[in-house]
Tab-separated table of N, CA and C and ligand atoms in Angstrom:
chain	number	residue	atom	x	y	z
E	1	MET	N	57.946	84.072	82.536
E	1	MET	CA	58.703	84.147	81.023
E	1	MET	C	60.283	84.769	81.128
E	2	ASN	N	60.988	83.869	80.531
E	2	ASN	CA	62.205	84.596	80.866
E	2	ASN	C	62.765	85.773	79.502
E	3	LYS	N	63.211	86.549	79.898
E	3	LYS	CA	63.458	87.671	78.735
E	3	LYS	C	64.485	87.685	78.816
E	4	ALA	N	65.338	87.927	77.292
E	4	ALA	CA	66.396	88.149	76.859
E	4	ALA	C	67.297	88.879	77.448
E	5	PRO	N	68.897	88.538	78.237
E	5	PRO	CA	69.195	89.722	78.409
E	5	PRO	C	69.603	90.708	77.785
E	6	VAL	N	69.912	91.563	78.761
E	6	VAL	CA	70.464	92.914	78.124
E	6	VAL	C	71.585	92.935	78.393
E	7	GLN	N	72.217	93.534	76.790
E	7	GLN	CA	74.094	93.546	76.591
E	7	GLN	C	74.290	94.737	76.618
E	8	VAL	N	75.374	94.605	77.304
E	8	VAL	CA	76.278	95.467	77.658
E	8	VAL	C	77.526	95.729	77.396
E	9	LYS	N	78.265	96.409	76.467
E	9	LYS	CA	79.601	96.221	76.338
E	9	LYS	C	80.568	97.368	77.727
E	10	VAL	N	81.510	96.435	78.017
E	10	VAL	CA	82.381	96.989	78.592
E	10	VAL	C	83.616	97.252	78.330
E	11	VAL	N	84.119	98.127	78.505
E	11	VAL	CA	85.349	98.148	78.193
E	11	VAL	C	86.660	98.814	78.759
E	12	LEU	N	87.756	97.769	79.279
E	12	LEU	CA	88.616	98.316	80.491
E	12	LEU	C	90.009	98.872	79.676
E	13	LEU	N	90.467	99.960	80.431
E	13	LEU	CA	91.386	100.451	80.363
E	13	LEU	C	92.213	101.225	81.293
E	14	GLY	N	93.491	101.324	81.158
E	14	GLY	CA	94.655	101.430	82.095
E	14	GLY	C	96.247	100.876	81.603
E	15	ASP	N	97.019	101.264	82.273
E	15	ASP	CA	98.053	101.156	82.128
E	15	ASP	C	98.711	99.184	82.585
E	16	SER	N	99.237	99.140	81.413
E	16	SER	CA	99.939	97.616	81.769
E	16	SER	C	100.644	97.266	83.172
E	17	GLY	N	100.046	96.084	83.215
E	17	GLY	CA	99.927	95.584	84.775
E	17	GLY	C	99.485	96.008	85.810
E	18	VAL	N	97.943	96.924	86.010
E	18	VAL	CA	97.672	97.556	87.075
E	18	VAL	C	96.550	96.010	87.433
E	19	GLY	N	95.955	95.383	86.694
E	19	GLY	CA	95.307	94.514	86.761
E	19	GLY	C	94.335	94.020	85.733
E	20	LYS	N	94.021	94.763	84.570
E	20	LYS	CA	92.790	94.584	84.169
E	20	LYS	C	92.635	93.597	84.015
E	21	SER	N	92.963	92.232	83.161
E	21	SER	CA	92.977	90.990	82.990
E	21	SER	C	92.602	90.167	84.598
E	22	SER	N	93.129	90.701	85.748
E	22	SER	CA	93.235	89.820	86.647
E	22	SER	C	91.503	90.338	87.175
E	23	ILE	N	91.223	91.531	86.700
E	23	ILE	CA	90.161	92.188	87.170
E	23	ILE	C	88.982	91.231	86.585
E	24	VAL	N	89.136	91.039	85.195
E	24	VAL	CA	88.260	90.271	84.066
E	24	VAL	C	88.050	88.233	85.300
E	25	LEU	N	89.211	88.245	85.108
E	25	LEU	CA	89.327	86.826	85.299
E	25	LEU	C	88.749	86.539	86.944
E	26	ARG	N	88.853	86.940	87.578
E	26	ARG	CA	87.897	87.333	89.015
E	26	ARG	C	86.579	87.244	88.788
E	27	PHE	N	85.517	88.247	87.936
E	27	PHE	CA	84.633	88.444	87.764
E	27	PHE	C	84.276	87.326	86.989
E	28	VAL	N	84.611	87.068	86.063
E	28	VAL	CA	84.300	85.967	85.219
E	28	VAL	C	84.068	84.489	85.551
E	29	ALA	N	85.475	84.017	86.264
E	29	ALA	CA	85.791	82.810	86.623
E	29	ALA	C	86.411	82.789	88.004
E	30	ASP	N	86.117	83.995	88.776
E	30	ASP	CA	86.387	83.395	90.360
E	30	ASP	C	87.898	83.282	90.274
E	31	ASN	N	89.002	83.468	89.664
E	31	ASN	CA	89.726	83.069	89.487
E	31	ASN	C	90.782	84.082	89.794
E	32	PHE	N	92.347	83.726	89.674
E	32	PHE	CA	92.993	84.888	90.429
E	32	PHE	C	94.940	83.756	89.758
E	33	LYS	N	95.383	84.696	88.988
E	33	LYS	CA	97.102	84.286	89.176
E	33	LYS	C	98.155	85.366	89.282
E	34	SER	N	98.937	84.711	90.284
E	34	SER	CA	99.746	85.712	90.832
E	34	SER	C	101.011	85.848	89.604
E	35	ASP	N	101.038	85.245	88.747
E	35	ASP	CA	102.465	85.131	87.791
E	35	ASP	C	101.896	85.219	86.444
E	36	GLY	N	100.608	86.274	86.351
E	36	GLY	CA	99.796	86.198	85.296
E	36	GLY	C	100.617	86.593	84.328
E	37	GLU	N	100.211	86.337	82.961
E	37	GLU	CA	101.374	86.337	81.732
E	37	GLU	C	100.254	87.341	81.042
E	38	ALA	N	101.049	88.088	80.358
E	38	ALA	CA	100.105	89.133	79.532
E	38	ALA	C	99.459	88.325	78.714
E	39	THR	N	98.204	88.946	78.337
E	39	THR	CA	97.059	88.724	77.433
E	39	THR	C	97.690	89.124	76.054
E	40	ILE	N	97.633	87.787	75.347
E	40	ILE	CA	98.042	88.308	74.098
E	40	ILE	C	96.642	88.156	72.781
E	41	GLY	N	96.599	88.901	71.996
E	41	GLY	CA	95.647	88.622	71.030
E	41	GLY	C	94.480	89.268	71.821
E	42	ALA	N	93.229	89.360	70.709
E	42	ALA	CA	91.807	89.969	71.670
E	42	ALA	C	91.287	88.764	72.675
E	43	SER	N	90.516	90.016	73.358
E	43	SER	CA	90.064	89.088	74.882
E	43	SER	C	88.813	89.922	74.768
E	44	TYR	N	87.825	88.573	74.901
E	44	TYR	CA	86.670	89.165	75.313
E	44	TYR	C	86.308	88.119	76.169
E	45	MET	N	85.451	88.587	77.125
E	45	MET	CA	84.633	87.235	78.187
E	45	MET	C	83.375	88.088	78.529
E	46	GLY	N	82.519	86.835	78.582
E	46	GLY	CA	80.833	87.236	79.257
E	46	GLY	C	80.566	86.970	80.030
E	47	LYS	N	79.666	87.903	80.997
E	47	LYS	CA	79.253	86.843	82.390
E	47	LYS	C	78.007	88.003	82.431
E	48	ILE	N	76.720	86.932	82.833
E	48	ILE	CA	75.141	87.209	83.588
E	48	ILE	C	75.039	87.194	84.635
E	49	LEU	N	74.640	88.826	84.526
E	49	LEU	CA	74.609	89.050	86.297
E	49	LEU	C	73.192	89.042	86.301
E	50	GLN	N	72.030	88.552	87.125
E	50	GLN	CA	70.784	89.345	87.569
E	50	GLN	C	70.429	90.301	88.542
E	51	PHE	N	70.198	90.972	88.153
E	51	PHE	CA	68.842	92.294	88.766
E	51	PHE	C	67.823	92.176	89.429
E	52	ASN	N	67.081	91.884	90.178
E	52	ASN	CA	65.915	91.674	89.992
E	52	ASN	C	65.027	91.545	89.379
E	53	ASP	N	64.339	92.223	88.509
E	53	ASP	CA	63.622	91.138	87.320
E	53	ASP	C	64.506	91.628	86.060
E	54	LYS	N	65.544	92.038	86.216
E	54	LYS	CA	66.327	92.442	85.001
E	54	LYS	C	67.910	91.448	85.039
E	55	THR	N	68.177	90.846	83.316
E	55	THR	CA	69.213	90.260	83.251
E	55	THR	C	69.988	90.762	82.373
E	56	ILE	N	71.319	91.058	82.679
E	56	ILE	CA	72.672	91.565	82.162
E	56	ILE	C	73.471	90.800	82.024
E	57	LYS	N	73.724	91.143	80.361
E	57	LYS	CA	74.967	90.282	80.019
E	57	LYS	C	76.046	91.406	80.003
E	58	PHE	N	76.913	91.447	80.796
E	58	PHE	CA	78.243	92.244	80.301
E	58	PHE	C	79.351	91.469	79.372
E	59	ASN	N	79.460	91.862	78.441
E	59	ASN	CA	80.401	91.765	77.210
E	59	ASN	C	81.574	92.423	77.747
E	60	ILE	N	82.985	91.764	78.000
E	60	ILE	CA	83.336	92.752	78.479
E	60	ILE	C	85.062	92.188	77.486
E	61	TRP	N	86.023	93.464	77.443
E	61	TRP	CA	86.502	93.295	76.442
E	61	TRP	C	87.551	94.380	77.269
E	62	ASP	N	89.153	93.347	76.866
E	62	ASP	CA	90.376	93.601	77.599
E	62	ASP	C	91.044	94.190	76.400
E	63	THR	N	92.368	95.066	77.111
E	63	THR	CA	92.811	95.475	75.857
E	63	THR	C	93.834	94.626	75.487
E	64	ALA	N	94.113	93.416	75.529
E	64	ALA	CA	94.768	92.178	75.057
E	64	ALA	C	96.321	92.656	75.410
E	65	GLY	N	96.949	93.584	75.832
E	65	GLY	CA	98.519	93.958	76.062
E	65	GLY	C	98.602	94.914	74.896
E	66	GLN	N	97.288	95.129	74.272
E	66	GLN	CA	97.635	96.398	73.026
E	66	GLN	C	97.856	97.797	73.964
E	67	GLU	N	97.827	97.782	75.371
E	67	GLU	CA	97.810	99.239	75.711
E	67	GLU	C	99.219	99.827	75.802
E	68	ARG	N	100.186	99.108	75.860
E	68	ARG	CA	101.414	98.956	75.625
E	68	ARG	C	102.050	100.104	74.496
E	69	TYR	N	101.351	99.293	73.579
E	69	TYR	CA	101.666	100.840	72.503
E	69	TYR	C	100.334	101.527	71.878
E	70	HIS	N	99.814	101.886	73.159
E	70	HIS	CA	98.889	103.001	72.865
E	70	HIS	C	98.402	102.768	71.476
E	71	SER	N	97.534	101.469	71.240
E	71	SER	CA	97.382	101.626	69.848
E	71	SER	C	95.864	100.593	69.804
E	72	LEU	N	95.178	101.143	70.686
E	72	LEU	CA	93.455	100.222	70.982
E	72	LEU	C	92.739	100.767	69.578
E	73	ALA	N	92.212	99.615	68.860
E	73	ALA	CA	91.577	99.717	67.607
E	73	ALA	C	90.509	100.692	68.368
E	74	LYS	N	90.162	101.642	67.239
E	74	LYS	CA	88.775	102.167	67.385
E	74	LYS	C	87.769	101.553	68.000
E	75	MET	N	87.445	100.408	66.978
E	75	MET	CA	86.458	99.127	67.585
E	75	MET	C	86.289	98.825	68.739
E	76	TYR	N	87.545	99.161	69.521
E	76	TYR	CA	87.591	98.371	70.401
E	76	TYR	C	86.571	99.533	71.618
E	77	TYR	N	86.203	100.883	71.304
E	77	TYR	CA	85.858	101.462	71.549
E	77	TYR	C	83.860	101.402	71.476
E	78	ARG	N	83.883	101.073	69.857
E	78	ARG	CA	82.562	101.287	69.616
E	78	ARG	C	81.319	100.941	69.737
E	79	ASP	N	80.659	101.854	70.279
E	79	ASP	CA	79.203	101.014	70.840
E	79	ASP	C	79.280	100.671	72.198
E	80	ALA	N	80.446	101.071	73.411
E	80	ALA	CA	80.494	100.262	74.319
E	80	ALA	C	79.632	101.043	75.177
E	81	ASN	N	79.015	100.613	76.046
E	81	ASN	CA	77.803	101.202	77.121
E	81	ASN	C	78.832	102.103	78.552
E	82	ALA	N	80.060	101.148	78.700
E	82	ALA	CA	80.780	101.239	79.738
E	82	ALA	C	82.051	101.044	79.882
E	83	ALA	N	83.100	102.074	80.670
E	83	ALA	CA	84.338	102.105	80.457
E	83	ALA	C	85.058	101.498	82.482
E	84	ILE	N	85.666	100.767	82.557
E	84	ILE	CA	86.755	100.646	83.741
E	84	ILE	C	87.948	100.896	83.636
E	85	MET	N	87.835	102.226	84.203
E	85	MET	CA	89.325	102.415	84.194
E	85	MET	C	90.436	102.608	85.319
E	86	VAL	N	91.188	101.398	85.195
E	86	VAL	CA	92.089	100.847	86.249
E	86	VAL	C	93.252	101.420	86.627
E	87	TYR	N	93.629	101.801	87.684
E	87	TYR	CA	94.972	102.058	88.321
E	87	TYR	C	95.608	101.170	89.139
E	88	ASP	N	96.715	101.339	89.406
E	88	ASP	CA	97.021	100.119	90.846
E	88	ASP	C	97.851	101.392	91.563
E	89	ILE	N	97.067	101.273	92.983
E	89	ILE	CA	97.118	101.800	94.248
E	89	ILE	C	98.453	102.156	94.331
E	90	THR	N	98.941	101.437	94.151
E	90	THR	CA	100.917	101.000	94.842
E	90	THR	C	101.756	102.165	93.385
E	91	LYS	N	101.190	102.598	92.546
E	91	LYS	CA	102.046	102.948	91.539
E	91	LYS	C	101.469	104.076	90.708
E	92	LYS	N	101.787	105.366	91.570
E	92	LYS	CA	101.606	106.486	91.313
E	92	LYS	C	101.174	106.794	89.414
E	93	GLY	N	102.489	106.203	88.877
E	93	GLY	CA	102.136	106.650	87.414
E	93	GLY	C	101.254	106.079	86.757
E	94	SER	N	100.578	105.064	87.354
E	94	SER	CA	99.354	104.560	86.479
E	94	SER	C	98.199	105.406	87.080
E	95	PHE	N	98.386	106.079	87.979
E	95	PHE	CA	96.845	107.004	88.718
E	95	PHE	C	96.955	108.289	87.283
E	96	GLU	N	98.590	108.683	87.201
E	96	GLU	CA	98.845	109.806	85.992
E	96	GLU	C	98.043	109.122	84.824
E	97	GLY	N	98.472	108.194	84.284
E	97	GLY	CA	98.257	107.567	83.642
E	97	GLY	C	96.739	107.975	83.150
E	98	LEU	N	96.217	107.350	83.897
E	98	LEU	CA	94.482	107.572	84.091
E	98	LEU	C	94.144	109.116	82.951
E	99	LYS	N	94.443	110.023	83.351
E	99	LYS	CA	94.378	110.806	82.323
E	99	LYS	C	94.355	110.933	80.810
E	100	LYS	N	95.346	110.332	80.533
E	100	LYS	CA	95.922	110.267	79.028
E	100	LYS	C	94.718	109.031	78.784
E	101	TRP	N	94.045	107.672	79.687
E	101	TRP	CA	92.937	107.103	78.897
E	101	TRP	C	91.903	107.977	78.835
E	102	GLN	N	91.328	108.873	80.032
E	102	GLN	CA	90.466	109.599	79.903
E	102	GLN	C	90.089	110.408	78.467
E	103	LYS	N	91.777	110.925	78.423
E	103	LYS	CA	91.716	111.495	77.375
E	103	LYS	C	91.389	110.567	75.575
E	104	GLU	N	91.884	109.606	75.918
E	104	GLU	CA	91.675	108.732	74.135
E	104	GLU	C	89.954	108.327	74.232
E	105	LEU	N	89.676	108.044	75.990
E	105	LEU	CA	88.087	107.787	75.668
E	105	LEU	C	87.130	109.112	75.278
E	106	ALA	N	87.575	110.120	75.776
E	106	ALA	CA	86.975	111.142	75.543
E	106	ALA	C	86.817	111.572	73.988
E	107	ASP	N	88.386	110.945	73.376
E	107	ASP	CA	88.255	111.815	71.654
E	107	ASP	C	87.637	110.300	70.869
E	108	PHE	N	87.713	109.262	71.275
E	108	PHE	CA	87.411	107.657	70.591
E	108	PHE	C	86.086	106.984	71.557
E	109	GLY	N	85.884	107.012	72.441
E	109	GLY	CA	84.730	106.565	72.736
E	109	GLY	C	83.488	107.281	72.244
E	110	PRO	N	82.302	106.411	73.067
E	110	PRO	CA	80.895	106.977	72.986
E	110	PRO	C	81.083	108.264	73.548
E	111	LYS	N	79.793	109.318	73.564
E	111	LYS	CA	79.920	110.046	73.876
E	111	LYS	C	78.992	110.140	75.469
E	112	ASP	N	78.332	109.293	75.506
E	112	ASP	CA	77.349	108.307	76.621
E	112	ASP	C	77.840	107.757	77.353
E	113	ILE	N	78.957	107.331	77.206
E	113	ILE	CA	79.643	106.000	77.818
E	113	ILE	C	79.826	106.557	79.756
E	114	SER	N	79.380	105.369	80.732
E	114	SER	CA	79.130	105.387	81.599
E	114	SER	C	80.966	104.688	82.193
E	115	ILE	N	81.317	105.838	82.713
E	115	ILE	CA	82.599	105.539	83.674
E	115	ILE	C	83.004	105.048	84.896
E	116	ILE	N	83.537	104.289	85.170
E	116	ILE	CA	84.006	103.906	86.828
E	116	ILE	C	85.671	103.718	86.676
E	117	ILE	N	86.181	104.244	87.820
E	117	ILE	CA	87.173	103.966	88.074
E	117	ILE	C	87.824	103.102	89.041
E	118	ALA	N	88.478	102.515	88.780
E	118	ALA	CA	88.945	101.217	90.332
E	118	ALA	C	90.233	101.098	90.511
E	119	GLY	N	90.474	101.491	91.847
E	119	GLY	CA	91.767	101.621	92.543
E	119	GLY	C	92.539	100.202	92.960
E	120	ASN	N	93.166	99.453	91.936
E	120	ASN	CA	93.057	98.138	92.175
E	120	ASN	C	94.450	98.025	93.162
E	121	LYS	N	94.586	96.439	93.158
E	121	LYS	CA	95.329	95.938	94.296
E	121	LYS	C	95.039	96.675	95.890
E	122	GLU	N	93.853	96.585	96.384
E	122	GLU	CA	93.549	97.411	97.165
E	122	GLU	C	94.209	96.193	98.546
E	123	ASP	N	94.401	95.144	98.326
E	123	ASP	CA	95.266	94.129	99.764
E	123	ASP	C	97.010	94.528	99.405
E	124	LEU	N	97.108	95.463	98.800
E	124	LEU	CA	98.541	96.050	99.230
E	124	LEU	C	98.447	98.256	99.906
E	125	VAL	N	97.055	97.610	100.293
E	125	VAL	CA	96.761	99.051	100.719
E	125	VAL	C	97.943	100.058	101.720
E	126	GLU	N	98.465	99.333	102.563
E	126	GLU	CA	99.769	99.355	102.706
E	126	GLU	C	100.730	99.954	102.335
E	127	CYS	N	100.754	99.722	101.045
E	127	CYS	CA	102.167	100.079	99.527
E	127	CYS	C	101.186	101.512	99.349
E	128	GLU	N	100.139	101.786	99.633
E	128	GLU	CA	99.577	102.789	98.816
E	128	GLU	C	100.024	104.070	98.252
E	129	ALA	N	100.560	104.190	97.020
E	129	ALA	CA	101.137	105.334	96.704
E	129	ALA	C	100.187	106.671	95.907
E	130	THR	N	98.812	106.503	96.250
E	130	THR	CA	98.398	107.195	95.412
E	130	THR	C	97.105	107.778	96.627
E	131	SER	N	96.892	109.111	96.364
E	131	SER	CA	95.583	109.499	97.650
E	131	SER	C	94.343	109.535	96.847
E	132	PRO	N	93.649	108.865	97.866
E	132	PRO	CA	92.264	108.109	97.167
E	132	PRO	C	91.067	109.570	96.995
E	133	GLU	N	91.761	110.722	97.773
E	133	GLU	CA	90.888	111.919	97.740
E	133	GLU	C	90.853	112.251	96.475
E	134	GLU	N	92.328	112.492	95.614
E	134	GLU	CA	92.811	112.897	94.892
E	134	GLU	C	91.903	111.936	93.870
E	135	ALA	N	92.192	110.758	93.590
E	135	ALA	CA	91.015	109.728	92.609
E	135	ALA	C	89.931	109.915	92.406
E	136	LYS	N	89.277	110.307	94.004
E	136	LYS	CA	88.180	110.691	94.148
E	136	LYS	C	87.220	112.005	93.275
E	137	ALA	N	88.394	112.624	93.527
E	137	ALA	CA	88.236	113.709	92.746
E	137	ALA	C	88.074	113.883	91.308
E	138	PHE	N	89.077	113.460	90.281
E	138	PHE	CA	89.426	112.977	89.429
E	138	PHE	C	88.353	112.530	88.599
E	139	ALA	N	87.661	111.807	89.383
E	139	ALA	CA	86.111	110.508	89.096
E	139	ALA	C	85.529	111.626	88.754
E	140	LYS	N	85.315	112.670	89.707
E	140	LYS	CA	84.017	113.985	90.060
E	140	LYS	C	84.032	114.438	88.993
E	141	SER	N	85.481	114.846	88.514
E	141	SER	CA	85.394	115.791	87.392
E	141	SER	C	85.254	115.194	86.213
E	142	ILE	N	85.114	114.202	86.050
E	142	ILE	CA	84.792	113.478	84.503
E	142	ILE	C	83.334	113.101	84.959
E	143	GLY	N	82.560	112.820	86.048
E	143	GLY	CA	81.583	111.935	85.885
E	143	GLY	C	81.096	110.782	86.155
E	144	ALA	N	82.405	110.392	86.967
E	144	ALA	CA	82.715	109.010	86.865
E	144	ALA	C	82.591	108.687	88.762
E	145	LEU	N	82.558	107.522	88.727
E	145	LEU	CA	82.558	106.707	90.404
E	145	LEU	C	83.693	106.373	90.509
E	146	TYR	N	83.823	106.226	91.856
E	146	TYR	CA	85.285	105.775	92.113
E	146	TYR	C	85.195	104.485	92.901
E	147	LYS	N	85.783	103.531	92.949
E	147	LYS	CA	85.734	102.348	93.910
E	147	LYS	C	87.382	101.892	93.853
E	148	LYS	N	87.765	101.268	95.033
E	148	LYS	CA	88.424	99.951	95.320
E	148	LYS	C	88.291	98.815	95.020
E	149	THR	N	89.554	98.073	94.411
E	149	THR	CA	89.058	96.729	94.319
E	149	THR	C	90.397	95.864	94.352
E	150	SER	N	90.376	94.468	94.276
E	150	SER	CA	91.692	93.812	94.449
E	150	SER	C	90.871	92.685	93.926
E	151	ALA	N	91.609	92.636	93.014
E	151	ALA	CA	91.657	91.267	92.154
E	151	ALA	C	91.764	89.600	92.705
E	152	LYS	N	92.946	90.205	93.483
E	152	LYS	CA	93.422	88.946	94.680
E	152	LYS	C	92.262	88.316	95.604
E	153	THR	N	92.018	89.476	96.211
E	153	THR	CA	91.454	88.403	97.507
E	153	THR	C	89.452	88.857	96.891
E	154	ASN	N	89.526	89.674	95.590
E	154	ASN	CA	88.252	89.510	94.976
E	154	ASN	C	87.392	90.857	95.691
E	155	TYR	N	88.100	91.666	96.427
E	155	TYR	CA	87.314	92.889	97.045
E	155	TYR	C	86.583	93.843	96.296
E	156	GLY	N	85.382	93.932	96.400
E	156	GLY	CA	84.610	95.400	95.682
E	156	GLY	C	84.787	94.669	93.800
E	157	VAL	N	85.147	93.580	93.621
E	157	VAL	CA	85.345	93.080	92.390
E	157	VAL	C	83.791	93.222	91.502
E	158	GLU	N	82.737	92.285	91.920
E	158	GLU	CA	81.183	92.076	91.207
E	158	GLU	C	80.598	93.830	91.542
E	159	GLN	N	81.114	94.264	92.477
E	159	GLN	CA	80.779	95.590	92.754
E	159	GLN	C	80.880	96.335	91.806
E	160	ILE	N	81.555	96.495	91.223
E	160	ILE	CA	81.955	97.972	90.078
E	160	ILE	C	81.024	97.590	88.694
E	161	PHE	N	80.793	96.307	88.842
E	161	PHE	CA	79.854	95.821	87.860
E	161	PHE	C	78.201	96.549	88.153
E	162	ARG	N	78.075	96.148	89.040
E	162	ARG	CA	76.779	96.376	89.881
E	162	ARG	C	76.542	97.960	89.439
E	163	ASP	N	77.905	98.859	90.130
E	163	ASP	CA	77.375	99.847	89.995
E	163	ASP	C	77.584	100.660	88.659
E	164	LEU	N	77.976	99.927	88.010
E	164	LEU	CA	77.944	100.315	86.108
E	164	LEU	C	76.703	99.956	86.041
E	165	ALA	N	76.042	98.647	86.200
E	165	ALA	CA	74.859	98.645	85.968
E	165	ALA	C	73.948	99.599	86.633
E	166	ALA	N	73.733	99.876	87.813
E	166	ALA	CA	72.761	100.922	88.490
E	166	ALA	C	72.733	102.351	87.416
E	167	LYS	N	74.115	102.769	87.001
E	167	LYS	CA	74.902	103.910	86.084
E	167	LYS	C	74.151	103.972	85.156
E	168	LEU	N	73.680	102.883	84.383
E	168	LEU	CA	73.270	103.049	83.118
E	168	LEU	C	71.780	102.354	83.232
E	169	PHE	N	71.518	101.557	83.893
E	169	PHE	CA	70.103	101.746	84.435
E	169	PHE	C	69.815	101.815	85.887
E	170	PRO	N	69.041	103.403	86.028
E	170	PRO	CA	68.995	103.839	87.354
E	170	PRO	C	67.520	102.666	88.111
E	171	GLU	N	66.740	102.861	87.387
E	171	GLU	CA	65.599	101.708	87.867
E	171	GLU	C	65.824	100.638	88.496
E	172	ILE	N	67.014	99.944	88.011
E	172	ILE	CA	67.033	98.354	88.988
E	172	ILE	C	67.652	98.444	90.201
G	201	GDP	P1	96.703	93.954	82.926
G	201	GDP	O1	98.197	94.098	82.551
G	201	GDP	O2	96.036	95.340	83.755
G	201	GDP	O3	96.202	93.036	82.195
G	201	GDP	O4	97.286	93.786	84.447
G	201	GDP	P2	97.216	91.766	84.876
G	201	GDP	O5	95.824	91.250	85.423
G	201	GDP	O6	98.092	90.980	84.101
G	201	GDP	O7	98.103	91.981	86.564
G	201	GDP	C1	99.151	92.688	86.617
G	201	GDP	C2	100.374	91.922	87.384
G	201	GDP	O8	99.400	92.244	88.762
G	201	GDP	C3	99.920	90.214	87.717
G	201	GDP	O9	100.833	89.438	88.449
G	201	GDP	C4	98.598	90.237	88.405
G	201	GDP	O10	98.699	88.820	89.272
G	201	GDP	C5	98.770	91.530	89.627
G	201	GDP	N1	97.573	91.618	90.625
G	201	GDP	C6	96.482	91.964	89.816
G	201	GDP	N2	95.596	92.115	90.486
G	201	GDP	C7	96.174	92.468	91.744
G	201	GDP	C8	95.516	92.276	92.773
G	201	GDP	O11	94.407	93.492	93.112
G	201	GDP	N3	96.270	92.543	94.050
G	201	GDP	C9	97.755	92.151	93.656
G	201	GDP	N4	98.629	92.165	95.172
G	201	GDP	N5	97.975	91.872	92.619
G	201	GDP	C10	97.569	91.924	91.424
């Protein structure tokens, strides 16, 4: 008998242009747009993944461009189970920006939220402007996982959702 999927709310955080919408589009629709127009308005997408005998529905909320004004509504964070904090490995400033996002998450997000830090644009690793060791150390200091992704090549994208699920449900 099929059991109803377990619902998991995931929010994306990170500076504008780091690839948040692209990661979601790659994960949900296996698609990539190199001239990605900024998302306007509320942005929600869902995707189901199977884990042995558990079915998880990821309800994914993207900032929809609001991060530019630093005015993410409180309901964005409400009841979130997991957060993906994204930076662009070629832009040092976007890594520094994570500290601001982490503070915001600590102030407004649920206390027990699971966090993964995604160093995106792994396909441009020859232009890497951040130290992965520093990123790993920061992730560790906030109890988060650290992974690299490329929405362009699909490197590591589904894996960050699998890692979050494993963090939330250690038995799977
Ligand atoms: P957001 O503002 O954080 O949602 O970022 P977008 O998803 O709109 O992406 C910003 C720009 O970066 C777009 O031009 C994307 O095509 C590009 N981009 C996103 N992910 C990647 C990636 O993994 N590699 C490369 N080379 N470009 C990417």
